Coordinates of C-alpha atoms in Angstrom, one line a residue:
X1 CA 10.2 15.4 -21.9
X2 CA 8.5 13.1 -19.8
X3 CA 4.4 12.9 -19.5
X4 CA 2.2 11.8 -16.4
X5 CA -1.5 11.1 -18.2
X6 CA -3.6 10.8 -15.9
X7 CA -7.3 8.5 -16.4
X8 CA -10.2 9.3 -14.3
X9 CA -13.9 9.3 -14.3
X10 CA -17.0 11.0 -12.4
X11 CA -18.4 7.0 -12.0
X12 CA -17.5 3.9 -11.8
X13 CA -17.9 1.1 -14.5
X14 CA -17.0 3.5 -17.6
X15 CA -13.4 1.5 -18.7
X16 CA -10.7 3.4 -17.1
X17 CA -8.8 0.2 -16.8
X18 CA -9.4 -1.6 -19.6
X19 CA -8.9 2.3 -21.6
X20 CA -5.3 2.5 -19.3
X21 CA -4.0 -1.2 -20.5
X22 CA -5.2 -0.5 -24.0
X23 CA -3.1 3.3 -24.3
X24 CA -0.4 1.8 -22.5
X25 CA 0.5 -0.9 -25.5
X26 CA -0.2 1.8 -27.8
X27 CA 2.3 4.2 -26.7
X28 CA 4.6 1.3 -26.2
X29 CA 4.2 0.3 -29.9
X30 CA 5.6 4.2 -31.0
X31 CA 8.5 3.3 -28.7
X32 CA 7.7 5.3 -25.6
X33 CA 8.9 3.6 -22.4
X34 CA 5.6 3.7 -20.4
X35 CA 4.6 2.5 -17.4
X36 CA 1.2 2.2 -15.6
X37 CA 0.7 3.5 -12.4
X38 CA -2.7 1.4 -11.4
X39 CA -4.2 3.2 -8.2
X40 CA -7.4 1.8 -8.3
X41 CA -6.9 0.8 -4.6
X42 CA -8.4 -2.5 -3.6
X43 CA -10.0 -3.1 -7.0
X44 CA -7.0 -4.1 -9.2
X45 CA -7.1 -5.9 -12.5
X46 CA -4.0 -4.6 -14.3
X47 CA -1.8 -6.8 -13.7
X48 CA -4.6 -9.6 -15.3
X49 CA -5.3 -7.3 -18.4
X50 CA -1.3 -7.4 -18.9
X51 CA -0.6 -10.6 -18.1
X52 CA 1.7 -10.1 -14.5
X53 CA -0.8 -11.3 -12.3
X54 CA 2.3 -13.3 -10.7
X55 CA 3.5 -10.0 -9.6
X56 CA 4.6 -10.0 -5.6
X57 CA 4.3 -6.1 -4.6
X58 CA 2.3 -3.4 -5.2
X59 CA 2.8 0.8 -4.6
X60 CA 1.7 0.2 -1.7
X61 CA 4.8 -1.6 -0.7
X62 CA 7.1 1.3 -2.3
X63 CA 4.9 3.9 0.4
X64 CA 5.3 1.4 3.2
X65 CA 9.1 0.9 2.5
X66 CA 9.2 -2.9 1.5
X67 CA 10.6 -2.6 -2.0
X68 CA 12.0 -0.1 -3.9
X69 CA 10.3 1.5 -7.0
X70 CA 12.3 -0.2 -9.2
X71 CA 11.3 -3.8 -7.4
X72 CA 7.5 -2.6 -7.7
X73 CA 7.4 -2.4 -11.8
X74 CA 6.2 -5.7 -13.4
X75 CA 7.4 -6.0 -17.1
X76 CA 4.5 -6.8 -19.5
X77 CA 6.0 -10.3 -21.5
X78 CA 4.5 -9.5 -24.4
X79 CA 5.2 -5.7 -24.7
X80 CA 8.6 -4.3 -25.7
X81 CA 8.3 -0.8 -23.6
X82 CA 5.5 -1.5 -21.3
X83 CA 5.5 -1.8 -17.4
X84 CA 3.0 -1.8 -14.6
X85 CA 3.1 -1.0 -10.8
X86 CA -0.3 -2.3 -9.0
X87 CA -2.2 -0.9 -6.9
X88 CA -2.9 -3.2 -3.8
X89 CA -5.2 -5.8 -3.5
X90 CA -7.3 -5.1 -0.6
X91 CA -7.8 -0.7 0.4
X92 CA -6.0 0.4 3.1
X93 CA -5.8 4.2 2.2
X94 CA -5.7 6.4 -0.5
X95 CA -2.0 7.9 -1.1
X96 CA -1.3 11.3 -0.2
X97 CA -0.6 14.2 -3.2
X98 CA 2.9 14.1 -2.1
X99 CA 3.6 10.3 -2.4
X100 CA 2.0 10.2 -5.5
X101 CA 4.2 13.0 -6.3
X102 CA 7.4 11.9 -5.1
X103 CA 6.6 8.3 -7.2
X104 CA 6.1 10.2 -10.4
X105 CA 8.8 12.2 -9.9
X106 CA 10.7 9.2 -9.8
X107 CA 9.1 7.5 -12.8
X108 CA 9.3 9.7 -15.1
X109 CA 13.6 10.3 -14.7
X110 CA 12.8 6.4 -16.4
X111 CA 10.1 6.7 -19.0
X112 CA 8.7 8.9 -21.5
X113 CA 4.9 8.2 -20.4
X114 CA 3.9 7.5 -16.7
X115 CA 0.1 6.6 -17.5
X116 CA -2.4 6.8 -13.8
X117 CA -4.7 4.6 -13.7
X118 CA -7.3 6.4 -10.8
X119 CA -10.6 5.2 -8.7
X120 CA -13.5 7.1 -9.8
X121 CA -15.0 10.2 -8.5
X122 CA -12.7 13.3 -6.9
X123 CA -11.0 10.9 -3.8
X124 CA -7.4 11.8 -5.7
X125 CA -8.6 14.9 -7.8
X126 CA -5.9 16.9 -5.6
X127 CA -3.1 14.7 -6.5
X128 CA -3.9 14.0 -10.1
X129 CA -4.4 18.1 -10.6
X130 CA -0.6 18.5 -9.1
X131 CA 1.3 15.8 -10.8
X132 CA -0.5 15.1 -14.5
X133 CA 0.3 16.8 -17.4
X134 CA -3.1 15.9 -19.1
X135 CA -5.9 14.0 -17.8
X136 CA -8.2 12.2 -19.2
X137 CA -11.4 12.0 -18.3
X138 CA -13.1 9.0 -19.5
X139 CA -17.6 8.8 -19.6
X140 CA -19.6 6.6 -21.6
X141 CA -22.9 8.1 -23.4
X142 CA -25.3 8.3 -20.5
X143 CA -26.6 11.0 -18.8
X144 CA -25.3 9.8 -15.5
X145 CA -21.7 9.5 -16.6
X146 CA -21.8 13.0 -18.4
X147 CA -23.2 14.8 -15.1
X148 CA -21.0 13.5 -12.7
X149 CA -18.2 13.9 -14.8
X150 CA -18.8 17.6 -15.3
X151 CA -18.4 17.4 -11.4
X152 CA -15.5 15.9 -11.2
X153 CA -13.9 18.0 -14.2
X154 CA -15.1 21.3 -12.1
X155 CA -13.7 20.1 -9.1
X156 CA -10.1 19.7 -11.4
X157 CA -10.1 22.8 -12.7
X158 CA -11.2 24.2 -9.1
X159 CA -7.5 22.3 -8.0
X160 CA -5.8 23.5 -11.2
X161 CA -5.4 21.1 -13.5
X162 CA -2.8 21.4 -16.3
X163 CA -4.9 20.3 -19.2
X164 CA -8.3 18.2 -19.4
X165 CA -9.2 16.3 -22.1
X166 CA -12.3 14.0 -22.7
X167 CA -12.3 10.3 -23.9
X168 CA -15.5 9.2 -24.8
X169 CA -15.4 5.5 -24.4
X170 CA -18.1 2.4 -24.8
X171 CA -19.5 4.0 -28.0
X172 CA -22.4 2.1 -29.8
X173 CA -25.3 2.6 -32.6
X174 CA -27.6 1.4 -29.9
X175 CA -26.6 3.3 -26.9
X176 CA -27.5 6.1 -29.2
X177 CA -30.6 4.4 -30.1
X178 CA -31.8 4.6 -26.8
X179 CA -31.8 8.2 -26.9
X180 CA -29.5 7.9 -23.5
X181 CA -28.2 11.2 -25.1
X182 CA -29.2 13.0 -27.9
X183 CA -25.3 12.8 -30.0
X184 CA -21.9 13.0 -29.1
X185 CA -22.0 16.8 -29.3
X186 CA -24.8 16.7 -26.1
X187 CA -21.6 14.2 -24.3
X188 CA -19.0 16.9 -24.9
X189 CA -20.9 20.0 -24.2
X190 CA -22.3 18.3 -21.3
X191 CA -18.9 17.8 -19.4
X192 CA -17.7 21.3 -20.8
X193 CA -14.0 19.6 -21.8
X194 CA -12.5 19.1 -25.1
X195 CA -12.6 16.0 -27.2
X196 CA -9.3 13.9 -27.5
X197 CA -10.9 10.8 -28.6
X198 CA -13.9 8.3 -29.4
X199 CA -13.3 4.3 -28.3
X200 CA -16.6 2.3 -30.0
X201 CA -18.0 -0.7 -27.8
X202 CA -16.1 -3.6 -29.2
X203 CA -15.7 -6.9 -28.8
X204 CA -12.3 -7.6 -29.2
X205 CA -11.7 -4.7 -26.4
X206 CA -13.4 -7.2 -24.0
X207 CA -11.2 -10.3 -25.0
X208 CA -7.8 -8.7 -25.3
X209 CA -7.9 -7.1 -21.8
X210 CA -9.7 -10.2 -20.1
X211 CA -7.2 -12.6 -21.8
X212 CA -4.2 -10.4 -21.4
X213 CA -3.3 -9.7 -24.7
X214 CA -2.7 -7.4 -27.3
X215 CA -5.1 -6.0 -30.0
X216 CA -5.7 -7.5 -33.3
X217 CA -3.0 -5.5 -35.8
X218 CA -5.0 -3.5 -38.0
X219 CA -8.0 -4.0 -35.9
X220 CA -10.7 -0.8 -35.3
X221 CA -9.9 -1.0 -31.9
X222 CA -6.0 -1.3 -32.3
X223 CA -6.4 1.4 -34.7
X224 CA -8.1 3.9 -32.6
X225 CA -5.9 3.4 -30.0
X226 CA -2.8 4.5 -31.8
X227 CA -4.8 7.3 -33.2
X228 CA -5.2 8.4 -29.0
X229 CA -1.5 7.6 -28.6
X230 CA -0.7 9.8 -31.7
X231 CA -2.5 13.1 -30.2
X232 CA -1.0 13.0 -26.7
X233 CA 2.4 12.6 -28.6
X234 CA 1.3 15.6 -30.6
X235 CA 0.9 14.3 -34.2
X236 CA -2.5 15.4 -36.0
X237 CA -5.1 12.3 -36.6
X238 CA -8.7 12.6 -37.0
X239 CA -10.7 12.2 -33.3
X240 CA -13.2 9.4 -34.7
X241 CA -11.6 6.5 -36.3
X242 CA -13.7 4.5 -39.1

């Protein structure tokens, strides 16, 4: 059965993006067709991470009837399995829960995953509560990013949300350090939704999605990422990978 996985966060800045790209070529690696839905409006960078940034339309194209959905998905070169639809370059609106609905609807008759890559804060909560079967609600270990994240994760569960789960992403000995938060525990119970997965602050996170290209095989990174991929596909692997 198909799966819309939705990513969203309370704030800006926490990874959503670069956490989207990064899923996306994990799930394509197990062999699930997936395709990215970027609707980041105005703020795109997709279709860099992936390496399609010669793509010619965007969703908001398919809304405004110049291409079809099937003209709108960009194969990724380098990813057996992956594709990406981009949000538009400059913001003209946000689309409404029933355009977003009718495009999943549509996607997912194609593909196994139909990953969402959202704006921050609760602009689309409404849409992203009626069409995802999870979503995943990304925050990095600062108080900021737990609080407003709890907000947004009320306001979900307000529009009835299928199923929250919590990604906590940008992990690092010295964020801790800081005393920013007390421990990952203070993170989860902060936002009040369950843990799905841990992503630590690494380097090679940075290159492969500003260079457009996969992980290293084997890498920690690479290696969480399937682990991510394996829970939402309902296989049992440990939430913090080492």
């Amino acid at each position: 059965m198909s799966k819309v996985i939705s990513v969203t966060s309370g704030k800006g800045g926490v990874g959503k993006s670069s956490f989207s790209c990064l899923l996306g070529r994990a799930l394509a690696a197990k062999g699930k067709a997936t395709v990215i839905l970027e609707l980041d409006c105005g703020l795109r960078g997709l279709d860099i991470m992936l390496g399609v940034s010669d793509s010619v339309y965007d969703f908001n194209d398919i809304l405004h009837g110049r291409c079809s959905i099937k003209d709108a998905v960009n194969y990724v070169p380098d990813c057996k399995n992956l594709s990406l639809i981009n949000a538009p370059s400059q913001f003209e609106r946000f689309p409404t829960k029933e355009e977003v609905s009718a495009i999943c609807s549509a996607l997912k008759t194609k593909y196994d995953f139909v990953i969402i890559d959202t704006t921050a804060g609760y602009g689309l909560t409404d849409a992203l509560a009626t069409v995802s079967d999870t979503i995943l609600l990304l925050v990095t270990p600062d108080p900021i990013c737990v609080r407003d994240a709890a907000i947004v994760a009320a306001v979900l569960r307000k529009n009835k949300a299928a199923e929250l789960r919590l990604i906590i992403n940008k992990v690092s000995k010295e964020a801790l350090k800081k005393d920013m938060v007390p421990d990952l525990d203070a993170v989860i119970d902060g936002v009040g939704v369950q843990l799905l997965g841990v992503v630590k602050d690494q380097q090679d996170i940075w290159y492969s999605t500003a260079k457009g290209l996969p992980l290293s095989t084997g890498s920690l990174s690479e290696r969480t990422f399937q682990a991510i991929a394996k829970r939402l596909t309902g296989e049992h692997t440990p939430l913090v990978v080492r």
